[in-house]
C-alpha cells in the first residue's frame, strides 16, 4: 500500500483509491471497479463526503431488517472486497448474516481470490462458489448465486450493485438493502432500504446500529422498519446533492 500522509486534505479519498488500486493488483477488483469508484467519488464529493442524516436513518433501518431477518446475506463484489473486507466480516458477525461473493464480471479466479481475502480477515464461511441457484430474469453468468445463500435469503445487502441485478433481486421478493452513492441509480431506486452513502462509512455505521439494537425486542425493530421511508431518503439525498453548499476543495 502507498503511504498517504494523514495531513493531506484528501486523505480518506486517496486511501480509498489506493485500496481499489491494490484490489485490482491482487486480482480482486475488476478494472471496471476503478471507473465505478470514480463515479461514486463524484457523488460523495457533492454530498460533502459525510453521512447525511437520512443515510444514517437508512443505516438504522438496515440494521433492524438484518436483525429481524430469517436469513440475511451480505453480497460482496470486487469493490466491496477491496474497500471494506474486515468491516463486512464485522457486520456479518453483528447480525448473524451470511457472506456471499457475487460478481457482475464473474471469473472463478476472482471468486476464489475474494473468498480467500475475506477468510484472511476472519470470515468463517464464504458462499458463492457453489453457484447452484439462479436469480430469475438474468442471463446465465450474472444470475449465478448459491441456492442456500442469496437464493434462500429473505434480506440481502447489495452494495455497489449493477442496476439490472438489483432490480431482479427485488423482483425475486428479497428485501433489498442497497449501498450506493447515486440516489437515482436503478439499484437505489429498487431498494427497500437505500443507503446513499460511501460504503467506507456505511458498512461500519450499520454495524454500530446493529450492536446498539442487539437487545431490542421484535416490536422495537419492527417499529424502526415501519417508520422508514425509502422515497423520502432518496429525495433527501438528491436534495443534498443538488442544493448542497459545495465548498472549494483540493
Ligand atoms: O466486482 P464486480 O465484477 O461485481 O463489479 C462491480 C462493479 C462495481 C464494477 C459493477 O457492479 C458496476 O459496474 O457497477 P456500476 O454499474 O458502475 O454501479 C456502481 C454504483 O456504485 C454507482 O452508482 C456508483 O455511484 C456507486 N459507487 C461507487 N463507489 C461507491 C459507490 N457507492 C458507495 N460507495 C462507494 N465507494
PDB file of C-alpha atoms and ligand atoms in Angstrom:
ATOM      1  CA  UNK A   1       0.000   0.000   0.000  1.00  0.00           C
ATOM      2  CA  UNK A   2       1.186   3.526  -0.785  1.00  0.00           C
ATOM      3  CA  UNK A   3       1.815   5.673   2.265  1.00  0.00           C
ATOM      4  CA  UNK A   4      -0.647   8.589   2.278  1.00  0.00           C
ATOM      5  CA  UNK A   5       0.197  11.367   4.776  1.00  0.00           C
ATOM      6  CA  UNK A   6      -2.710  11.819   7.200  1.00  0.00           C
ATOM      7  CA  UNK A   7      -2.245  15.580   6.933  1.00  0.00           C
ATOM      8  CA  UNK A   8      -3.284  15.515   3.278  1.00  0.00           C
ATOM      9  CA  UNK A   9      -6.662  17.307   2.881  1.00  0.00           C
ATOM     10  CA  UNK A  10      -7.996  14.431   0.789  1.00  0.00           C
ATOM     11  CA  UNK A  11      -6.511  11.675   2.963  1.00  0.00           C
ATOM     12  CA  UNK A  12      -9.645   9.475   3.102  1.00  0.00           C
ATOM     13  CA  UNK A  13     -10.292   9.762  -0.606  1.00  0.00           C
ATOM     14  CA  UNK A  14      -6.677   8.955  -1.525  1.00  0.00           C
ATOM     15  CA  UNK A  15      -6.627   5.998   0.832  1.00  0.00           C
ATOM     16  CA  UNK A  16      -9.805   4.687  -0.774  1.00  0.00           C
ATOM     17  CA  UNK A  17      -8.269   4.999  -4.230  1.00  0.00           C
ATOM     18  CA  UNK A  18      -5.211   3.090  -3.118  1.00  0.00           C
ATOM     19  CA  UNK A  19      -7.374   0.306  -1.693  1.00  0.00           C
ATOM     20  CA  UNK A  20      -9.146  -0.037  -5.023  1.00  0.00           C
ATOM     21  CA  UNK A  21      -5.843   0.020  -6.954  1.00  0.00           C
ATOM     22  CA  UNK A  22      -4.495  -2.615  -4.587  1.00  0.00           C
ATOM     23  CA  UNK A  23      -7.640  -4.687  -5.178  1.00  0.00           C
ATOM     24  CA  UNK A  24      -7.025  -4.612  -8.931  1.00  0.00           C
ATOM     25  CA  UNK A  25      -3.383  -5.615  -8.433  1.00  0.00           C
ATOM     26  CA  UNK A  26      -4.424  -8.567  -6.231  1.00  0.00           C
ATOM     27  CA  UNK A  27      -6.962  -9.786  -8.807  1.00  0.00           C
ATOM     28  CA  UNK A  28      -9.896  -8.976  -6.506  1.00  0.00           C
ATOM     29  CA  UNK A  29     -11.344  -5.882  -8.129  1.00  0.00           C
ATOM     30  CA  UNK A  30     -12.199  -5.581 -11.824  1.00  0.00           C
ATOM     31  CA  UNK A  31     -10.808  -2.725 -13.912  1.00  0.00           C
ATOM     32  CA  UNK A  32     -14.393  -1.522 -14.258  1.00  0.00           C
ATOM     33  CA  UNK A  33     -14.329  -1.225 -10.484  1.00  0.00           C
ATOM     34  CA  UNK A  34     -11.925   1.714 -10.870  1.00  0.00           C
ATOM     35  CA  UNK A  35     -14.454   3.505 -13.049  1.00  0.00           C
ATOM     36  CA  UNK A  36     -17.310   2.697 -10.653  1.00  0.00           C
ATOM     37  CA  UNK A  37     -15.261   4.155  -7.788  1.00  0.00           C
ATOM     38  CA  UNK A  38     -14.659   7.366  -9.764  1.00  0.00           C
ATOM     39  CA  UNK A  39     -18.374   7.745 -10.334  1.00  0.00           C
ATOM     40  CA  UNK A  40     -19.066   7.148  -6.664  1.00  0.00           C
ATOM     41  CA  UNK A  41     -16.446   9.694  -5.623  1.00  0.00           C
ATOM     42  CA  UNK A  42     -18.126  12.412  -7.674  1.00  0.00           C
ATOM     43  CA  UNK A  43     -21.416  11.879  -5.819  1.00  0.00           C
ATOM     44  CA  UNK A  44     -19.617  11.685  -2.484  1.00  0.00           C
ATOM     45  CA  UNK A  45     -17.901  14.997  -3.199  1.00  0.00           C
ATOM     46  CA  UNK A  46     -21.292  16.620  -3.834  1.00  0.00           C
ATOM     47  CA  UNK A  47     -22.665  15.103  -0.612  1.00  0.00           C
ATOM     48  CA  UNK A  48     -19.824  16.713   1.337  1.00  0.00           C
ATOM     49  CA  UNK A  49     -18.121  13.335   1.954  1.00  0.00           C
ATOM     50  CA  UNK A  50     -20.217  12.777   5.059  1.00  0.00           C
ATOM     51  CA  UNK A  51     -23.073  10.589   6.240  1.00  0.00           C
ATOM     52  CA  UNK A  52     -26.119  12.797   5.917  1.00  0.00           C
ATOM     53  CA  UNK A  53     -28.943  12.288   8.488  1.00  0.00           C
ATOM     54  CA  UNK A  54     -31.205  10.437   6.018  1.00  0.00           C
ATOM     55  CA  UNK A  55     -28.364   7.967   5.282  1.00  0.00           C
ATOM     56  CA  UNK A  56     -27.943   7.376   8.995  1.00  0.00           C
ATOM     57  CA  UNK A  57     -31.701   6.665   9.290  1.00  0.00           C
ATOM     58  CA  UNK A  58     -31.339   4.197   6.410  1.00  0.00           C
ATOM     59  CA  UNK A  59     -28.371   2.510   8.118  1.00  0.00           C
ATOM     60  CA  UNK A  60     -30.502   2.079  11.256  1.00  0.00           C
ATOM     61  CA  UNK A  61     -33.418   0.647   9.261  1.00  0.00           C
ATOM     62  CA  UNK A  62     -30.961  -1.706   7.527  1.00  0.00           C
ATOM     63  CA  UNK A  63     -29.682  -2.902  10.909  1.00  0.00           C
ATOM     64  CA  UNK A  64     -33.265  -3.535  12.087  1.00  0.00           C
ATOM     65  CA  UNK A  65     -34.060  -5.514   8.908  1.00  0.00           C
ATOM     66  CA  UNK A  66     -30.907  -7.601   9.324  1.00  0.00           C
ATOM     67  CA  UNK A  67     -31.698  -8.388  12.957  1.00  0.00           C
ATOM     68  CA  UNK A  68     -35.301  -9.341  12.092  1.00  0.00           C
ATOM     69  CA  UNK A  69     -34.350 -11.461   9.072  1.00  0.00           C
ATOM     70  CA  UNK A  70     -34.779 -15.234   8.944  1.00  0.00           C
ATOM     71  CA  UNK A  71     -31.814 -15.485   6.601  1.00  0.00           C
ATOM     72  CA  UNK A  72     -29.805 -12.394   5.704  1.00  0.00           C
ATOM     73  CA  UNK A  73     -26.932 -12.368   3.209  1.00  0.00           C
ATOM     74  CA  UNK A  74     -24.281  -9.706   2.583  1.00  0.00           C
ATOM     75  CA  UNK A  75     -23.310  -9.734  -1.077  1.00  0.00           C
ATOM     76  CA  UNK A  76     -19.656  -8.939  -1.772  1.00  0.00           C
ATOM     77  CA  UNK A  77     -18.243  -7.814  -5.122  1.00  0.00           C
ATOM     78  CA  UNK A  78     -14.741  -6.739  -6.130  1.00  0.00           C
ATOM     79  CA  UNK A  79     -15.098  -3.157  -4.890  1.00  0.00           C
ATOM     80  CA  UNK A  80     -16.604  -4.167  -1.558  1.00  0.00           C
ATOM     81  CA  UNK A  81     -13.840  -6.728  -1.011  1.00  0.00           C
ATOM     82  CA  UNK A  82     -11.163  -4.102  -1.671  1.00  0.00           C
ATOM     83  CA  UNK A  83     -12.737  -1.309   0.383  1.00  0.00           C
ATOM     84  CA  UNK A  84     -14.418  -2.927   3.412  1.00  0.00           C
ATOM     85  CA  UNK A  85     -13.430  -6.615   3.793  1.00  0.00           C
ATOM     86  CA  UNK A  86     -12.921  -6.648   7.597  1.00  0.00           C
ATOM     87  CA  UNK A  87     -15.882  -4.318   8.119  1.00  0.00           C
ATOM     88  CA  UNK A  88     -18.108  -6.725   6.150  1.00  0.00           C
ATOM     89  CA  UNK A  89     -16.974  -9.619   8.356  1.00  0.00           C
ATOM     90  CA  UNK A  90     -17.799  -7.473  11.429  1.00  0.00           C
ATOM     91  CA  UNK A  91     -21.284  -6.684  10.072  1.00  0.00           C
ATOM     92  CA  UNK A  92     -21.944 -10.378   9.424  1.00  0.00           C
ATOM     93  CA  UNK A  93     -20.888 -11.202  12.992  1.00  0.00           C
ATOM     94  CA  UNK A  94     -23.051  -8.435  14.483  1.00  0.00           C
ATOM     95  CA  UNK A  95     -26.192  -9.534  12.611  1.00  0.00           C
ATOM     96  CA  UNK A  96     -25.768 -13.271  12.015  1.00  0.00           C
ATOM     97  CA  UNK A  97     -25.813 -12.709   8.246  1.00  0.00           C
ATOM     98  CA  UNK A  98     -24.069 -14.942   5.714  1.00  0.00           C
ATOM     99  CA  UNK A  99     -21.434 -13.557   3.350  1.00  0.00           C
ATOM    100  CA  UNK A 100     -21.667 -14.422  -0.345  1.00  0.00           C
ATOM    101  CA  UNK A 101     -19.349 -13.403  -3.158  1.00  0.00           C
ATOM    102  CA  UNK A 102     -21.482 -12.337  -6.098  1.00  0.00           C
ATOM    103  CA  UNK A 103     -19.789 -10.785  -9.109  1.00  0.00           C
ATOM    104  CA  UNK A 104     -21.033  -8.851 -12.088  1.00  0.00           C
ATOM    105  CA  UNK A 105     -17.887  -9.739 -14.062  1.00  0.00           C
ATOM    106  CA  UNK A 106     -17.655 -13.284 -12.725  1.00  0.00           C
ATOM    107  CA  UNK A 107     -14.471 -15.314 -13.099  1.00  0.00           C
ATOM    108  CA  UNK A 108     -13.564 -18.303 -10.950  1.00  0.00           C
ATOM    109  CA  UNK A 109     -10.139 -16.761 -10.191  1.00  0.00           C
ATOM    110  CA  UNK A 110     -11.703 -13.564  -8.802  1.00  0.00           C
ATOM    111  CA  UNK A 111     -14.337 -15.526  -6.860  1.00  0.00           C
ATOM    112  CA  UNK A 112     -11.590 -17.546  -5.194  1.00  0.00           C
ATOM    113  CA  UNK A 113      -9.316 -14.535  -4.555  1.00  0.00           C
ATOM    114  CA  UNK A 114     -12.169 -12.634  -2.868  1.00  0.00           C
ATOM    115  CA  UNK A 115     -13.225 -15.622  -0.750  1.00  0.00           C
ATOM    116  CA  UNK A 116      -9.591 -16.048   0.401  1.00  0.00           C
ATOM    117  CA  UNK A 117      -9.272 -12.304   1.106  1.00  0.00           C
ATOM    118  CA  UNK A 118     -12.405 -12.429   3.322  1.00  0.00           C
ATOM    119  CA  UNK A 119     -11.283 -15.584   5.126  1.00  0.00           C
ATOM    120  CA  UNK A 120      -7.944 -13.910   5.887  1.00  0.00           C
ATOM    121  CA  UNK A 121      -9.989 -11.207   7.629  1.00  0.00           C
ATOM    122  CA  UNK A 122     -11.916 -13.635   9.785  1.00  0.00           C
ATOM    123  CA  UNK A 123     -14.842 -14.834   7.655  1.00  0.00           C
ATOM    124  CA  UNK A 124     -15.661 -18.387   8.685  1.00  0.00           C
ATOM    125  CA  UNK A 125     -17.851 -19.316   5.751  1.00  0.00           C
ATOM    126  CA  UNK A 126     -17.923 -17.584   2.393  1.00  0.00           C
ATOM    127  CA  UNK A 127     -20.683 -18.575   0.000  1.00  0.00           C
ATOM    128  CA  UNK A 128     -20.949 -18.006  -3.734  1.00  0.00           C
ATOM    129  CA  UNK A 129     -18.592 -20.627  -5.108  1.00  0.00           C
ATOM    130  CA  UNK A 130     -21.210 -23.385  -5.414  1.00  0.00           C
ATOM    131  CA  UNK A 131     -23.430 -21.317  -7.722  1.00  0.00           C
ATOM    132  CA  UNK A 132     -26.242 -23.868  -7.765  1.00  0.00           C
ATOM    133  CA  UNK A 133     -29.025 -21.257  -7.765  1.00  0.00           C
ATOM    134  CA  UNK A 134     -30.152 -18.595 -10.257  1.00  0.00           C
ATOM    135  CA  UNK A 135     -31.726 -15.133  -9.955  1.00  0.00           C
ATOM    136  CA  UNK A 136     -34.735 -15.263 -12.298  1.00  0.00           C
ATOM    137  CA  UNK A 137     -34.728 -12.853 -15.246  1.00  0.00           C
ATOM    138  CA  UNK A 138     -30.962 -12.514 -15.766  1.00  0.00           C
ATOM    139  CA  UNK A 139     -28.651 -14.156 -18.262  1.00  0.00           C
ATOM    140  CA  UNK A 140     -26.672 -17.201 -17.139  1.00  0.00           C
ATOM    141  CA  UNK A 141     -23.396 -15.800 -15.706  1.00  0.00           C
ATOM    142  CA  UNK A 142     -24.885 -12.774 -13.971  1.00  0.00           C
ATOM    143  CA  UNK A 143     -27.704 -14.855 -12.475  1.00  0.00           C
ATOM    144  CA  UNK A 144     -25.474 -17.280 -10.525  1.00  0.00           C
ATOM    145  CA  UNK A 145     -25.961 -17.450  -6.740  1.00  0.00           C
ATOM    146  CA  UNK A 146     -25.789 -20.138  -4.065  1.00  0.00           C
ATOM    147  CA  UNK A 147     -29.176 -21.818  -3.603  1.00  0.00           C
ATOM    148  CA  UNK A 148     -28.707 -21.863   0.193  1.00  0.00           C
ATOM    149  CA  UNK A 149     -27.240 -18.320   0.197  1.00  0.00           C
ATOM    150  CA  UNK A 150     -28.763 -15.412  -1.744  1.00  0.00           C
ATOM    151  CA  UNK A 151     -31.136 -17.944  -3.346  1.00  0.00           C
ATOM    152  CA  UNK A 152     -32.772 -18.669   0.024  1.00  0.00           C
ATOM    153  CA  UNK A 153     -32.327 -15.237   1.654  1.00  0.00           C
ATOM    154  CA  UNK A 154     -35.208 -13.024   2.727  1.00  0.00           C
ATOM    155  CA  UNK A 155     -32.952  -9.964   3.228  1.00  0.00           C
ATOM    156  CA  UNK A 156     -29.919  -9.138   1.067  1.00  0.00           C
ATOM    157  CA  UNK A 157     -27.405  -6.306   1.321  1.00  0.00           C
ATOM    158  CA  UNK A 158     -26.151  -5.439  -2.149  1.00  0.00           C
ATOM    159  CA  UNK A 159     -23.574  -2.655  -2.162  1.00  0.00           C
ATOM    160  CA  UNK A 160     -22.496  -1.020  -5.440  1.00  0.00           C
ATOM    161  CA  UNK A 161     -24.702  -3.332  -7.440  1.00  0.00           C
ATOM    162  CA  UNK A 162     -25.424  -3.261 -11.148  1.00  0.00           C
ATOM    163  CA  UNK A 163     -28.977  -1.863 -11.564  1.00  0.00           C
ATOM    164  CA  UNK A 164     -30.234  -4.767 -13.611  1.00  0.00           C
ATOM    165  CA  UNK A 165     -29.337  -7.321 -10.966  1.00  0.00           C
ATOM    166  CA  UNK A 166     -30.588  -5.155  -8.114  1.00  0.00           C
ATOM    167  CA  UNK A 167     -33.976  -4.955  -9.837  1.00  0.00           C
ATOM    168  CA  UNK A 168     -34.027  -8.709 -10.468  1.00  0.00           C
ATOM    169  CA  UNK A 169     -33.287  -9.445  -6.794  1.00  0.00           C
ATOM    170  CA  UNK A 170     -36.062  -7.108  -5.673  1.00  0.00           C
ATOM    171  CA  UNK A 171     -38.420  -8.740  -8.208  1.00  0.00           C
ATOM    172  CA  UNK A 172     -37.480 -12.131  -6.711  1.00  0.00           C
ATOM    173  CA  UNK A 173     -39.110 -10.951  -3.477  1.00  0.00           C
ATOM    174  CA  UNK A 174     -35.959 -10.200  -1.459  1.00  0.00           C
ATOM    175  CA  UNK A 175     -35.923  -7.250   0.920  1.00  0.00           C
ATOM    176  CA  UNK A 176     -33.065  -5.368  -0.635  1.00  0.00           C
ATOM    177  CA  UNK A 177     -30.700  -3.066   1.222  1.00  0.00           C
ATOM    178  CA  UNK A 178     -28.565  -1.149  -1.281  1.00  0.00           C
ATOM    179  CA  UNK A 179     -25.483   0.968  -0.586  1.00  0.00           C
ATOM    180  CA  UNK A 180     -24.988   3.356  -3.489  1.00  0.00           C
ATOM    181  CA  UNK A 181     -23.892   6.988  -3.607  1.00  0.00           C
ATOM    182  CA  UNK A 182     -26.174   7.750  -6.544  1.00  0.00           C
ATOM    183  CA  UNK A 183     -29.781   8.175  -5.318  1.00  0.00           C
ATOM    184  CA  UNK A 184     -31.030   7.985  -8.921  1.00  0.00           C
ATOM    185  CA  UNK A 185     -29.323   4.701  -9.798  1.00  0.00           C
ATOM    186  CA  UNK A 186     -31.666   1.814 -10.580  1.00  0.00           C
ATOM    187  CA  UNK A 187     -30.199  -0.054  -7.600  1.00  0.00           C
ATOM    188  CA  UNK A 188     -31.050   2.738  -5.174  1.00  0.00           C
ATOM    189  CA  UNK A 189     -34.451   3.143  -6.809  1.00  0.00           C
ATOM    190  CA  UNK A 190     -35.371  -0.539  -6.446  1.00  0.00           C
ATOM    191  CA  UNK A 191     -34.178  -0.872  -2.831  1.00  0.00           C
ATOM    192  CA  UNK A 192     -36.451  -1.255   0.180  1.00  0.00           C
ATOM    193  CA  UNK A 193     -33.642   0.482   2.087  1.00  0.00           C
ATOM    194  CA  UNK A 194     -31.336   2.698   0.005  1.00  0.00           C
ATOM    195  CA  UNK A 195     -28.273   3.813   1.969  1.00  0.00           C
ATOM    196  CA  UNK A 196     -26.973   6.783  -0.032  1.00  0.00           C
ATOM    197  CA  UNK A 197     -23.506   6.895   1.475  1.00  0.00           C
ATOM    198  CA  UNK A 198     -19.940   5.809   0.787  1.00  0.00           C
ATOM    199  CA  UNK A 199     -19.548   2.135   1.577  1.00  0.00           C
ATOM    200  CA  UNK A 200     -16.472   3.041   3.601  1.00  0.00           C
ATOM    201  CA  UNK A 201     -18.748   4.863   6.074  1.00  0.00           C
ATOM    202  CA  UNK A 202     -21.982   2.915   5.546  1.00  0.00           C
ATOM    203  CA  UNK A 203     -20.912  -0.611   6.495  1.00  0.00           C
ATOM    204  CA  UNK A 204     -19.355   0.318   9.881  1.00  0.00           C
ATOM    205  CA  UNK A 205     -22.369   2.535  10.561  1.00  0.00           C
ATOM    206  CA  UNK A 206     -24.867  -0.317  10.001  1.00  0.00           C
ATOM    207  CA  UNK A 207     -22.718  -2.469  12.310  1.00  0.00           C
ATOM    208  CA  UNK A 208     -22.748   0.232  15.001  1.00  0.00           C
ATOM    209  CA  UNK A 209     -26.568   0.433  14.806  1.00  0.00           C
ATOM    210  CA  UNK A 210     -26.859  -3.376  14.883  1.00  0.00           C
ATOM    211  CA  UNK A 211     -24.689  -3.554  18.009  1.00  0.00           C
ATOM    212  CA  UNK A 212     -26.748  -0.849  19.666  1.00  0.00           C
ATOM    213  CA  UNK A 213     -30.018  -2.649  18.756  1.00  0.00           C
ATOM    214  CA  UNK A 214     -28.738  -6.110  19.676  1.00  0.00           C
ATOM    215  CA  UNK A 215     -31.046  -6.453  22.703  1.00  0.00           C
ATOM    216  CA  UNK A 216     -34.042  -4.666  21.169  1.00  0.00           C
ATOM    217  CA  UNK A 217     -37.235  -6.722  21.045  1.00  0.00           C
ATOM    218  CA  UNK A 218     -39.045  -7.549  17.800  1.00  0.00           C
ATOM    219  CA  UNK A 219     -41.660  -4.790  18.269  1.00  0.00           C
ATOM    220  CA  UNK A 220     -38.975  -2.136  18.568  1.00  0.00           C
ATOM    221  CA  UNK A 221     -37.121  -3.410  15.497  1.00  0.00           C
ATOM    222  CA  UNK A 222     -40.373  -3.622  13.524  1.00  0.00           C
ATOM    223  CA  UNK A 223     -41.234  -0.039  14.509  1.00  0.00           C
ATOM    224  CA  UNK A 224     -37.889   1.137  13.067  1.00  0.00           C
ATOM    225  CA  UNK A 225     -38.546  -0.790   9.834  1.00  0.00           C
ATOM    226  CA  UNK A 226     -42.128   0.533   9.560  1.00  0.00           C
ATOM    227  CA  UNK A 227     -41.068   4.116  10.287  1.00  0.00           C
ATOM    228  CA  UNK A 228     -38.504   4.185   7.481  1.00  0.00           C
ATOM    229  CA  UNK A 229     -39.454   5.996   4.262  1.00  0.00           C
ATOM    230  CA  UNK A 230     -37.310   4.953   1.268  1.00  0.00           C
ATOM    231  CA  UNK A 231     -38.736   7.622  -1.068  1.00  0.00           C
ATOM    232  CA  UNK A 232     -38.044  10.408   1.410  1.00  0.00           C
ATOM    233  CA  UNK A 233     -34.499   9.063   1.923  1.00  0.00           C
ATOM    234  CA  UNK A 234     -33.796   9.130  -1.825  1.00  0.00           C
ATOM    235  CA  UNK A 235     -35.340  12.610  -2.102  1.00  0.00           C
ATOM    236  CA  UNK A 236     -33.260  13.922   0.830  1.00  0.00           C
ATOM    237  CA  UNK A 237     -30.043  12.652  -0.769  1.00  0.00           C
ATOM    238  CA  UNK A 238     -30.978  14.136  -4.140  1.00  0.00           C
ATOM    239  CA  UNK A 239     -31.715  17.495  -2.473  1.00  0.00           C
ATOM    240  CA  UNK A 240     -28.371  17.383  -0.650  1.00  0.00           C
ATOM    241  CA  UNK A 241     -26.558  16.703  -3.938  1.00  0.00           C
ATOM    242  CA  UNK A 242     -28.433  19.313  -5.984  1.00  0.00           C
ATOM    243  CA  UNK A 243     -28.654  22.058  -3.387  1.00  0.00           C
ATOM    244  CA  UNK A 244     -25.686  21.352  -1.118  1.00  0.00           C
ATOM    245  CA  UNK A 245     -23.229  24.131  -0.476  1.00  0.00           C
ATOM    246  CA  UNK A 246     -20.226  22.891  -2.365  1.00  0.00           C
ATOM    247  CA  UNK A 247     -17.030  24.266  -0.844  1.00  0.00           C
ATOM    248  CA  UNK A 248     -13.791  24.927  -2.674  1.00  0.00           C
ATOM    249  CA  UNK A 249     -11.707  21.804  -2.288  1.00  0.00           C
ATOM    250  CA  UNK A 250      -8.337  20.317  -3.285  1.00  0.00           C
TER     251      UNK A 250
HETATM  252  O1  LIG B   1     -16.749  -6.818  -8.899  1.00  0.00           O
HETATM  253  P1  LIG B   1     -17.832  -6.926  -9.897  1.00  0.00           P
HETATM  254  O2  LIG B   1     -17.433  -7.731 -11.118  1.00  0.00           O
HETATM  255  O3  LIG B   1     -19.127  -7.472  -9.327  1.00  0.00           O
HETATM  256  O4  LIG B   1     -18.179  -5.453 -10.469  1.00  0.00           O
HETATM  257  C1  LIG B   1     -18.526  -4.425  -9.567  1.00  0.00           C
HETATM  258  C2  LIG B   1     -18.850  -3.093 -10.270  1.00  0.00           C
HETATM  259  C3  LIG B   1     -18.996  -2.036  -9.172  1.00  0.00           C
HETATM  260  C4  LIG B   1     -17.703  -2.745 -11.201  1.00  0.00           C
HETATM  261  C5  LIG B   1     -20.150  -3.263 -11.092  1.00  0.00           C
HETATM  262  O5  LIG B   1     -21.193  -3.688 -10.232  1.00  0.00           O
HETATM  263  C6  LIG B   1     -20.537  -1.984 -11.787  1.00  0.00           C
HETATM  264  O6  LIG B   1     -20.150  -1.726 -12.922  1.00  0.00           O
HETATM  265  O7  LIG B   1     -21.299  -1.155 -11.080  1.00  0.00           O
HETATM  266  P2  LIG B   1     -21.834   0.252 -11.650  1.00  0.00           P
HETATM  267  O8  LIG B   1     -22.956  -0.020 -12.617  1.00  0.00           O
HETATM  268  O9  LIG B   1     -20.704   1.129 -12.077  1.00  0.00           O
HETATM  269  O10 LIG B   1     -22.514   0.861 -10.369  1.00  0.00           O
HETATM  270  C7  LIG B   1     -21.790   1.146  -9.238  1.00  0.00           C
HETATM  271  C8  LIG B   1     -22.591   2.130  -8.365  1.00  0.00           C
HETATM  272  O11 LIG B   1     -21.940   2.219  -7.121  1.00  0.00           O
HETATM  273  C9  LIG B   1     -22.652   3.553  -8.969  1.00  0.00           C
HETATM  274  O12 LIG B   1     -23.967   4.077  -8.830  1.00  0.00           O
HETATM  275  C10 LIG B   1     -21.675   4.366  -8.084  1.00  0.00           C
HETATM  276  O13 LIG B   1     -22.117   5.696  -7.894  1.00  0.00           O
HETATM  277  C11 LIG B   1     -21.728   3.588  -6.772  1.00  0.00           C
HETATM  278  N1  LIG B   1     -20.466   3.642  -6.014  1.00  0.00           N
HETATM  279  C12 LIG B   1     -19.197   3.605  -6.495  1.00  0.00           C
HETATM  280  N2  LIG B   1     -18.289   3.651  -5.489  1.00  0.00           N
HETATM  281  C13 LIG B   1     -19.011   3.702  -4.338  1.00  0.00           C
HETATM  282  C14 LIG B   1     -20.402   3.696  -4.672  1.00  0.00           C
HETATM  283  N3  LIG B   1     -21.369   3.724  -3.745  1.00  0.00           N
HETATM  284  C15 LIG B   1     -20.968   3.728  -2.438  1.00  0.00           C
HETATM  285  N4  LIG B   1     -19.661   3.740  -2.059  1.00  0.00           N
HETATM  286  C16 LIG B   1     -18.660   3.725  -2.958  1.00  0.00           C
HETATM  287  N5  LIG B   1     -17.382   3.734  -2.567  1.00  0.00           N
END
